[in-house]
Amino acid sequence: MKLVDTHCHLNLIDNKEDIIKTFDENNMEFVIEIGINVENSFENIELANKFEKIYCSVGIHPNDSANLTNKDFDTIKILAQNKKVVAIGEIGLDYYREYTTKKEQFNSLSKQIQIAQEVKLPLILHIREAYNDAFEILVNEGISDKSGVVHCFSSDWKTAKKFLDLGFYIGIDGPITFKNNHKLVEVVKNTPVEYLLPETDSPFLTPVPFRGKKNNPIYVKYIIEKIAEIKDIPTEHLSEIFLENSKKLFNI
Ligand SMILES: [Zn+2]
């Protein structure tokens, strides 16, 4: 089966080069390395320029949105013009960890939605316990036809439907393999397969059977297998659909 991981953080892993070396033998078509702050966005471009199968996004995570200046946003906009940058993110709202104020988070999200519209790139949204507010900001700022993905979706079907209606994809991570995740199973069941994307969020959120260990992009296989089981689609066929979805959204 062909693999694609649309959300990972290889730059947060010590032995990343050892992992990258295993991509070919595991049929990894490509991965997207996701930005969390300005410095990390620079590092992601460097990594993507070094390895053919790595694309990246640039952006500032809501947990990193304290004390930002206009210069930070200008830098993200300049970095976004690198040819291996395929999205702006991860950006959003996170009320679970209150490292930053809501006001700082709103400002950072709005500014980066505007950048994405200017540079014509899709968004990678990180939303935690803040779906209603994030939805409102997206509607107010206006969504370009590039839309984006709600990364590591963790709410219910009713909320998923609202984002799908805006044109967003739904990102599914390791938690889909955890026992008793009925809410997420319902989201996967109801979402059209053309709007689902497989992600690992490596080194976090490791799927079963490696839960508890450090995550790795090739473990996306277990997420694809679980979605195939829920949707009752042969795994091989689903992996082709996911490859197409990823290429289409990120223009790869
Ligand atoms: Zn992430």
PDB file of C-alpha atoms and ligand atoms in Angstrom:
ATOM      1  CA  MET A   1       0.000   0.000   0.000  1.00  0.00           C
ATOM      2  CA  LYS A   2       1.178   3.506  -0.795  1.00  0.00           C
ATOM      3  CA  LEU A   3       1.580   5.733   2.250  1.00  0.00           C
ATOM      4  CA  VAL A   4       1.254   9.464   2.757  1.00  0.00           C
ATOM      5  CA  ASP A   5       1.466  11.352   6.064  1.00  0.00           C
ATOM      6  CA  THR A   6       0.021  14.852   5.792  1.00  0.00           C
ATOM      7  CA  HIS A   7       1.058  15.993   9.291  1.00  0.00           C
ATOM      8  CA  CYS A   8       4.308  15.230  11.089  1.00  0.00           C
ATOM      9  CA  HIS A   9       7.039  16.963  13.093  1.00  0.00           C
ATOM     10  CA  LEU A  10      10.254  15.180  12.121  1.00  0.00           C
ATOM     11  CA  ASN A  11      12.257  18.148  13.392  1.00  0.00           C
ATOM     12  CA  LEU A  12      11.071  17.281  16.909  1.00  0.00           C
ATOM     13  CA  ILE A  13      12.610  13.780  16.617  1.00  0.00           C
ATOM     14  CA  ASP A  14      16.318  13.150  17.388  1.00  0.00           C
ATOM     15  CA  ASN A  15      16.919  10.280  14.944  1.00  0.00           C
ATOM     16  CA  LYS A  16      14.842  11.773  12.118  1.00  0.00           C
ATOM     17  CA  GLU A  17      17.377  10.886   9.402  1.00  0.00           C
ATOM     18  CA  ASP A  18      17.144   7.174  10.361  1.00  0.00           C
ATOM     19  CA  ILE A  19      13.366   7.400   9.991  1.00  0.00           C
ATOM     20  CA  ILE A  20      13.563   9.237   6.655  1.00  0.00           C
ATOM     21  CA  LYS A  21      15.876   6.488   5.329  1.00  0.00           C
ATOM     22  CA  THR A  22      13.050   3.945   5.793  1.00  0.00           C
ATOM     23  CA  PHE A  23      10.544   5.885   3.657  1.00  0.00           C
ATOM     24  CA  ASP A  24      11.383   4.135   0.351  1.00  0.00           C
ATOM     25  CA  GLU A  25      11.165   0.557   1.654  1.00  0.00           C
ATOM     26  CA  ASN A  26       7.790   1.382   3.260  1.00  0.00           C
ATOM     27  CA  ASN A  27       6.286   2.919   0.087  1.00  0.00           C
ATOM     28  CA  MET A  28       6.024   6.355   1.669  1.00  0.00           C
ATOM     29  CA  GLU A  29       5.123   8.657  -1.219  1.00  0.00           C
ATOM     30  CA  PHE A  30       5.611  11.879   0.728  1.00  0.00           C
ATOM     31  CA  VAL A  31       5.144  13.517   4.135  1.00  0.00           C
ATOM     32  CA  ILE A  32       4.307  17.078   5.143  1.00  0.00           C
ATOM     33  CA  GLU A  33       6.440  18.550   7.923  1.00  0.00           C
ATOM     34  CA  ILE A  34       4.325  21.060   9.865  1.00  0.00           C
ATOM     35  CA  GLY A  35       5.450  24.432  11.220  1.00  0.00           C
ATOM     36  CA  ILE A  36       4.839  25.450  14.843  1.00  0.00           C
ATOM     37  CA  ASN A  37       6.772  28.728  15.117  1.00  0.00           C
ATOM     38  CA  VAL A  38       9.063  30.977  13.079  1.00  0.00           C
ATOM     39  CA  GLU A  39      12.320  29.194  13.927  1.00  0.00           C
ATOM     40  CA  ASN A  40      10.795  25.756  13.295  1.00  0.00           C
ATOM     41  CA  SER A  41       9.370  26.985   9.965  1.00  0.00           C
ATOM     42  CA  PHE A  42      12.912  27.883   8.833  1.00  0.00           C
ATOM     43  CA  GLU A  43      14.123  24.398   9.877  1.00  0.00           C
ATOM     44  CA  ASN A  44      11.246  22.739   8.019  1.00  0.00           C
ATOM     45  CA  ILE A  45      12.157  24.423   4.748  1.00  0.00           C
ATOM     46  CA  GLU A  46      15.753  23.326   5.230  1.00  0.00           C
ATOM     47  CA  LEU A  47      14.613  19.712   5.796  1.00  0.00           C
ATOM     48  CA  ALA A  48      12.231  19.801   2.818  1.00  0.00           C
ATOM     49  CA  ASN A  49      14.957  21.180   0.563  1.00  0.00           C
ATOM     50  CA  LYS A  50      17.247  18.321   1.600  1.00  0.00           C
ATOM     51  CA  PHE A  51      14.805  15.417   1.058  1.00  0.00           C
ATOM     52  CA  GLU A  52      12.671  14.987  -2.040  1.00  0.00           C
ATOM     53  CA  LYS A  53       9.802  13.211  -0.230  1.00  0.00           C
ATOM     54  CA  ILE A  54       9.393  15.937   2.381  1.00  0.00           C
ATOM     55  CA  TYR A  55       7.141  18.947   1.816  1.00  0.00           C
ATOM     56  CA  CYS A  56       6.398  21.437   4.579  1.00  0.00           C
ATOM     57  CA  SER A  57       4.142  24.099   5.971  1.00  0.00           C
ATOM     58  CA  VAL A  58       5.097  27.309   7.756  1.00  0.00           C
ATOM     59  CA  GLY A  59       3.134  28.902  10.553  1.00  0.00           C
ATOM     60  CA  ILE A  60       2.720  29.697  14.226  1.00  0.00           C
ATOM     61  CA  HIS A  61       0.882  27.269  16.532  1.00  0.00           C
ATOM     62  CA  PRO A  62      -1.697  28.814  18.923  1.00  0.00           C
ATOM     63  CA  ASN A  63       0.419  27.684  21.902  1.00  0.00           C
ATOM     64  CA  ASP A  64       3.263  29.786  20.461  1.00  0.00           C
ATOM     65  CA  SER A  65       1.195  32.895  19.793  1.00  0.00           C
ATOM     66  CA  ALA A  66       2.345  35.023  22.768  1.00  0.00           C
ATOM     67  CA  ASN A  67       4.334  38.231  22.141  1.00  0.00           C
ATOM     68  CA  LEU A  68       4.278  38.012  18.350  1.00  0.00           C
ATOM     69  CA  THR A  69       5.284  41.039  16.292  1.00  0.00           C
ATOM     70  CA  ASN A  70       4.475  42.131  12.758  1.00  0.00           C
ATOM     71  CA  LYS A  71       7.967  41.000  11.828  1.00  0.00           C
ATOM     72  CA  ASP A  72       7.057  37.414  12.758  1.00  0.00           C
ATOM     73  CA  PHE A  73       4.049  37.458  10.420  1.00  0.00           C
ATOM     74  CA  ASP A  74       6.088  39.116   7.656  1.00  0.00           C
ATOM     75  CA  THR A  75       8.676  36.348   8.002  1.00  0.00           C
ATOM     76  CA  ILE A  76       6.010  33.627   7.706  1.00  0.00           C
ATOM     77  CA  LYS A  77       4.729  35.304   4.547  1.00  0.00           C
ATOM     78  CA  ILE A  78       8.197  35.407   2.997  1.00  0.00           C
ATOM     79  CA  LEU A  79       8.934  31.779   3.973  1.00  0.00           C
ATOM     80  CA  ALA A  80       5.594  30.706   2.485  1.00  0.00           C
ATOM     81  CA  GLN A  81       6.906  31.560  -0.961  1.00  0.00           C
ATOM     82  CA  ASN A  82       9.503  28.772  -0.917  1.00  0.00           C
ATOM     83  CA  LYS A  83       8.593  26.153  -3.503  1.00  0.00           C
ATOM     84  CA  LYS A  84       8.375  23.205  -1.071  1.00  0.00           C
ATOM     85  CA  VAL A  85       5.944  25.035   1.202  1.00  0.00           C
ATOM     86  CA  VAL A  86       2.453  23.625   0.557  1.00  0.00           C
ATOM     87  CA  ALA A  87       0.353  25.148   3.375  1.00  0.00           C
ATOM     88  CA  ILE A  88       0.115  27.670   6.202  1.00  0.00           C
ATOM     89  CA  GLY A  89       0.014  25.984   9.613  1.00  0.00           C
ATOM     90  CA  GLU A  90      -0.448  24.728  12.060  1.00  0.00           C
ATOM     91  CA  ILE A  91      -2.568  27.672  13.118  1.00  0.00           C
ATOM     92  CA  GLY A  92      -5.720  27.815  15.190  1.00  0.00           C
ATOM     93  CA  LEU A  93      -7.080  27.995  18.711  1.00  0.00           C
ATOM     94  CA  ASP A  94      -6.191  25.830  21.709  1.00  0.00           C
ATOM     95  CA  TYR A  95      -8.214  26.329  24.898  1.00  0.00           C
ATOM     96  CA  TYR A  96      -6.937  23.069  26.379  1.00  0.00           C
ATOM     97  CA  ARG A  97      -3.504  24.469  27.146  1.00  0.00           C
ATOM     98  CA  GLU A  98      -3.609  28.098  28.132  1.00  0.00           C
ATOM     99  CA  TYR A  99      -0.059  29.119  27.311  1.00  0.00           C
ATOM    100  CA  THR A 100      -1.415  32.207  25.547  1.00  0.00           C
ATOM    101  CA  THR A 101      -4.446  34.465  25.921  1.00  0.00           C
ATOM    102  CA  LYS A 102      -7.492  34.119  23.685  1.00  0.00           C
ATOM    103  CA  LYS A 103      -6.788  37.591  22.350  1.00  0.00           C
ATOM    104  CA  GLU A 104      -3.262  36.577  21.275  1.00  0.00           C
ATOM    105  CA  GLN A 105      -4.616  33.414  19.672  1.00  0.00           C
ATOM    106  CA  PHE A 106      -7.373  35.271  17.764  1.00  0.00           C
ATOM    107  CA  ASN A 107      -4.872  37.812  16.430  1.00  0.00           C
ATOM    108  CA  SER A 108      -2.374  35.178  15.307  1.00  0.00           C
ATOM    109  CA  LEU A 109      -5.060  33.052  13.616  1.00  0.00           C
ATOM    110  CA  SER A 110      -6.628  36.006  11.770  1.00  0.00           C
ATOM    111  CA  LYS A 111      -3.270  37.329  10.546  1.00  0.00           C
ATOM    112  CA  GLN A 112      -2.195  33.933   9.243  1.00  0.00           C
ATOM    113  CA  ILE A 113      -5.533  33.287   7.495  1.00  0.00           C
ATOM    114  CA  GLN A 114      -4.885  36.577   5.675  1.00  0.00           C
ATOM    115  CA  ILE A 115      -1.355  35.445   4.726  1.00  0.00           C
ATOM    116  CA  ALA A 116      -2.730  32.154   3.361  1.00  0.00           C
ATOM    117  CA  GLN A 117      -5.158  34.080   1.173  1.00  0.00           C
ATOM    118  CA  GLU A 118      -2.404  36.349  -0.122  1.00  0.00           C
ATOM    119  CA  VAL A 119       0.001  33.518  -0.971  1.00  0.00           C
ATOM    120  CA  LYS A 120      -2.854  31.218  -2.086  1.00  0.00           C
ATOM    121  CA  LEU A 121      -2.070  28.255   0.149  1.00  0.00           C
ATOM    122  CA  PRO A 122      -4.427  25.971   2.141  1.00  0.00           C
ATOM    123  CA  LEU A 123      -4.650  26.117   5.943  1.00  0.00           C
ATOM    124  CA  ILE A 124      -3.651  23.463   8.470  1.00  0.00           C
ATOM    125  CA  LEU A 125      -5.862  24.102  11.486  1.00  0.00           C
ATOM    126  CA  HIS A 126      -5.068  23.051  15.045  1.00  0.00           C
ATOM    127  CA  ILE A 127      -8.290  23.369  17.057  1.00  0.00           C
ATOM    128  CA  ARG A 128      -8.668  22.068  20.587  1.00  0.00           C
ATOM    129  CA  GLU A 129     -11.799  22.718  22.640  1.00  0.00           C
ATOM    130  CA  ALA A 130     -12.392  25.843  20.533  1.00  0.00           C
ATOM    131  CA  TYR A 131     -14.363  24.697  17.471  1.00  0.00           C
ATOM    132  CA  ASN A 132     -17.112  27.329  17.670  1.00  0.00           C
ATOM    133  CA  ASP A 133     -14.737  30.296  18.003  1.00  0.00           C
ATOM    134  CA  ALA A 134     -12.409  28.981  15.277  1.00  0.00           C
ATOM    135  CA  PHE A 135     -15.363  28.499  12.940  1.00  0.00           C
ATOM    136  CA  GLU A 136     -16.511  32.067  13.557  1.00  0.00           C
ATOM    137  CA  ILE A 137     -13.054  33.524  12.819  1.00  0.00           C
ATOM    138  CA  LEU A 138     -12.803  31.507   9.593  1.00  0.00           C
ATOM    139  CA  VAL A 139     -16.188  32.733   8.418  1.00  0.00           C
ATOM    140  CA  ASN A 140     -15.350  36.342   9.328  1.00  0.00           C
ATOM    141  CA  GLU A 141     -11.960  36.281   7.600  1.00  0.00           C
ATOM    142  CA  GLY A 142     -13.371  34.505   4.553  1.00  0.00           C
ATOM    143  CA  ILE A 143     -12.131  31.206   3.162  1.00  0.00           C
ATOM    144  CA  SER A 144     -10.265  31.108  -0.127  1.00  0.00           C
ATOM    145  CA  ASP A 145     -10.954  28.243  -2.556  1.00  0.00           C
ATOM    146  CA  LYS A 146      -7.801  26.573  -1.220  1.00  0.00           C
ATOM    147  CA  SER A 147      -9.599  25.784   2.102  1.00  0.00           C
ATOM    148  CA  GLY A 148      -7.462  23.399   4.157  1.00  0.00           C
ATOM    149  CA  VAL A 149      -7.673  20.656   6.756  1.00  0.00           C
ATOM    150  CA  VAL A 150      -8.921  20.493  10.332  1.00  0.00           C
ATOM    151  CA  HIS A 151      -5.931  18.587  11.678  1.00  0.00           C
ATOM    152  CA  CYS A 152      -6.429  15.817  14.266  1.00  0.00           C
ATOM    153  CA  PHE A 153     -10.173  16.309  14.329  1.00  0.00           C
ATOM    154  CA  SER A 154     -11.495  15.664  17.853  1.00  0.00           C
ATOM    155  CA  SER A 155     -15.080  16.914  17.957  1.00  0.00           C
ATOM    156  CA  ASP A 156     -18.389  15.354  16.903  1.00  0.00           C
ATOM    157  CA  TRP A 157     -20.062  14.752  13.528  1.00  0.00           C
ATOM    158  CA  LYS A 158     -22.260  17.868  13.806  1.00  0.00           C
ATOM    159  CA  THR A 159     -19.135  20.044  14.074  1.00  0.00           C
ATOM    160  CA  ALA A 160     -17.309  18.116  11.340  1.00  0.00           C
ATOM    161  CA  LYS A 161     -20.250  18.783   9.011  1.00  0.00           C
ATOM    162  CA  LYS A 162     -19.943  22.552   9.574  1.00  0.00           C
ATOM    163  CA  PHE A 163     -16.272  22.514   8.540  1.00  0.00           C
ATOM    164  CA  LEU A 164     -16.946  20.186   5.585  1.00  0.00           C
ATOM    165  CA  ASP A 165     -19.615  22.621   4.391  1.00  0.00           C
ATOM    166  CA  LEU A 166     -16.954  25.362   4.442  1.00  0.00           C
ATOM    167  CA  GLY A 167     -14.818  23.179   2.149  1.00  0.00           C
ATOM    168  CA  PHE A 168     -12.384  21.810   4.743  1.00  0.00           C
ATOM    169  CA  TYR A 169     -10.897  18.317   4.871  1.00  0.00           C
ATOM    170  CA  ILE A 170     -10.914  16.298   8.107  1.00  0.00           C
ATOM    171  CA  GLY A 171      -7.526  15.028   9.376  1.00  0.00           C
ATOM    172  CA  ILE A 172      -7.578  11.669  11.171  1.00  0.00           C
ATOM    173  CA  ASP A 173      -4.750  10.631  13.498  1.00  0.00           C
ATOM    174  CA  GLY A 174      -3.792   7.803  15.904  1.00  0.00           C
ATOM    175  CA  PRO A 175      -6.785   8.254  18.250  1.00  0.00           C
ATOM    176  CA  ILE A 176      -9.001   6.545  15.630  1.00  0.00           C
ATOM    177  CA  THR A 177      -7.184   3.293  16.549  1.00  0.00           C
ATOM    178  CA  PHE A 178      -7.898   3.707  20.287  1.00  0.00           C
ATOM    179  CA  LYS A 179     -10.676   1.649  21.888  1.00  0.00           C
ATOM    180  CA  ASN A 180     -14.127   3.178  22.378  1.00  0.00           C
ATOM    181  CA  ASN A 181     -13.538   6.300  20.277  1.00  0.00           C
ATOM    182  CA  HIS A 182     -17.185   6.163  19.119  1.00  0.00           C
ATOM    183  CA  LYS A 183     -17.442   9.878  18.418  1.00  0.00           C
ATOM    184  CA  LEU A 184     -14.514   9.835  15.972  1.00  0.00           C
ATOM    185  CA  VAL A 185     -15.698   6.586  14.341  1.00  0.00           C
ATOM    186  CA  GLU A 186     -19.005   8.321  13.607  1.00  0.00           C
ATOM    187  CA  VAL A 187     -17.142  11.266  12.029  1.00  0.00           C
ATOM    188  CA  VAL A 188     -15.134   8.904   9.797  1.00  0.00           C
ATOM    189  CA  LYS A 189     -18.282   6.950   8.832  1.00  0.00           C
ATOM    190  CA  ASN A 190     -20.160  10.072   7.784  1.00  0.00           C
ATOM    191  CA  THR A 191     -17.393  12.084   6.109  1.00  0.00           C
ATOM    192  CA  PRO A 192     -17.093  11.480   2.335  1.00  0.00           C
ATOM    193  CA  VAL A 193     -13.843   9.605   1.738  1.00  0.00           C
ATOM    194  CA  GLU A 194     -12.699  12.359  -0.651  1.00  0.00           C
ATOM    195  CA  TYR A 195     -12.554  14.715   2.340  1.00  0.00           C
ATOM    196  CA  LEU A 196     -10.525  12.591   4.747  1.00  0.00           C
ATOM    197  CA  LEU A 197      -6.744  12.886   5.184  1.00  0.00           C
ATOM    198  CA  PRO A 198      -4.430  10.499   7.088  1.00  0.00           C
ATOM    199  CA  GLU A 199      -1.955  12.097   9.530  1.00  0.00           C
ATOM    200  CA  THR A 200       0.331  10.872  12.315  1.00  0.00           C
ATOM    201  CA  ASP A 201       1.326  14.084  14.161  1.00  0.00           C
ATOM    202  CA  SER A 202       4.642  12.245  14.838  1.00  0.00           C
ATOM    203  CA  PRO A 203       6.258  12.079  17.367  1.00  0.00           C
ATOM    204  CA  PHE A 204       2.910  12.420  19.203  1.00  0.00           C
ATOM    205  CA  LEU A 205      -0.372  10.431  19.175  1.00  0.00           C
ATOM    206  CA  THR A 206       1.101   7.025  18.311  1.00  0.00           C
ATOM    207  CA  PRO A 207      -1.544   4.596  16.975  1.00  0.00           C
ATOM    208  CA  VAL A 208      -2.217   1.088  18.276  1.00  0.00           C
ATOM    209  CA  PRO A 209      -0.229  -1.273  18.249  1.00  0.00           C
ATOM    210  CA  PHE A 210       2.641   1.096  19.138  1.00  0.00           C
ATOM    211  CA  ARG A 211       0.674   3.346  21.500  1.00  0.00           C
ATOM    212  CA  GLY A 212       2.933   4.594  24.292  1.00  0.00           C
ATOM    213  CA  LYS A 213       6.028   4.613  22.043  1.00  0.00           C
ATOM    214  CA  LYS A 214       7.338   7.472  19.912  1.00  0.00           C
ATOM    215  CA  ASN A 215       5.310   7.959  16.710  1.00  0.00           C
ATOM    216  CA  ASN A 216       6.770   7.720  13.187  1.00  0.00           C
ATOM    217  CA  PRO A 217       5.249   8.695   9.799  1.00  0.00           C
ATOM    218  CA  ILE A 218       5.275   5.094   8.533  1.00  0.00           C
ATOM    219  CA  TYR A 219       2.786   4.188  11.304  1.00  0.00           C
ATOM    220  CA  VAL A 220       0.211   6.061   9.195  1.00  0.00           C
ATOM    221  CA  LYS A 221      -0.387   2.560   7.817  1.00  0.00           C
ATOM    222  CA  TYR A 222      -2.330   1.630  10.984  1.00  0.00           C
ATOM    223  CA  ILE A 223      -4.511   4.721  10.677  1.00  0.00           C
ATOM    224  CA  ILE A 224      -5.290   3.952   7.026  1.00  0.00           C
ATOM    225  CA  GLU A 225      -6.103   0.315   7.896  1.00  0.00           C
ATOM    226  CA  LYS A 226      -8.498   1.404  10.646  1.00  0.00           C
ATOM    227  CA  ILE A 227     -10.279   3.901   8.375  1.00  0.00           C
ATOM    228  CA  ALA A 228     -10.534   1.189   5.665  1.00  0.00           C
ATOM    229  CA  GLU A 229     -12.212  -1.101   8.197  1.00  0.00           C
ATOM    230  CA  ILE A 230     -14.702   1.605   9.291  1.00  0.00           C
ATOM    231  CA  LYS A 231     -15.523   2.652   5.708  1.00  0.00           C
ATOM    232  CA  ASP A 232     -15.497  -0.961   4.434  1.00  0.00           C
ATOM    233  CA  ILE A 233     -13.168  -0.073   1.555  1.00  0.00           C
ATOM    234  CA  PRO A 234     -10.163  -2.277   0.594  1.00  0.00           C
ATOM    235  CA  THR A 235      -7.029  -0.795   2.207  1.00  0.00           C
ATOM    236  CA  GLU A 236      -5.098  -0.647  -1.088  1.00  0.00           C
ATOM    237  CA  HIS A 237      -7.871   1.307  -2.765  1.00  0.00           C
ATOM    238  CA  LEU A 238      -8.251   3.665   0.205  1.00  0.00           C
ATOM    239  CA  SER A 239      -4.521   4.398   0.234  1.00  0.00           C
ATOM    240  CA  GLU A 240      -4.777   5.463  -3.442  1.00  0.00           C
ATOM    241  CA  ILE A 241      -7.712   7.752  -2.611  1.00  0.00           C
ATOM    242  CA  PHE A 242      -5.753   9.321   0.259  1.00  0.00           C
ATOM    243  CA  LEU A 243      -2.771   9.922  -1.988  1.00  0.00           C
ATOM    244  CA  GLU A 244      -5.034  11.693  -4.483  1.00  0.00           C
ATOM    245  CA  ASN A 245      -6.763  13.741  -1.735  1.00  0.00           C
ATOM    246  CA  SER A 246      -3.375  14.878  -0.399  1.00  0.00           C
ATOM    247  CA  LYS A 247      -2.014  15.802  -3.826  1.00  0.00           C
ATOM    248  CA  LYS A 248      -5.162  17.720  -4.647  1.00  0.00           C
ATOM    249  CA  LEU A 249      -5.395  19.790  -1.448  1.00  0.00           C
ATOM    250  CA  PHE A 250      -1.679  20.578  -1.254  1.00  0.00           C
ATOM    251  CA  ASN A 251      -1.155  20.932  -4.990  1.00  0.00           C
ATOM    252  CA  ILE A 252       1.661  18.318  -5.066  1.00  0.00           C
TER     253      ILE A 252
HETATM  254 ZN    ZN B   1       1.045  18.979  14.807  1.00  0.00          ZN
END
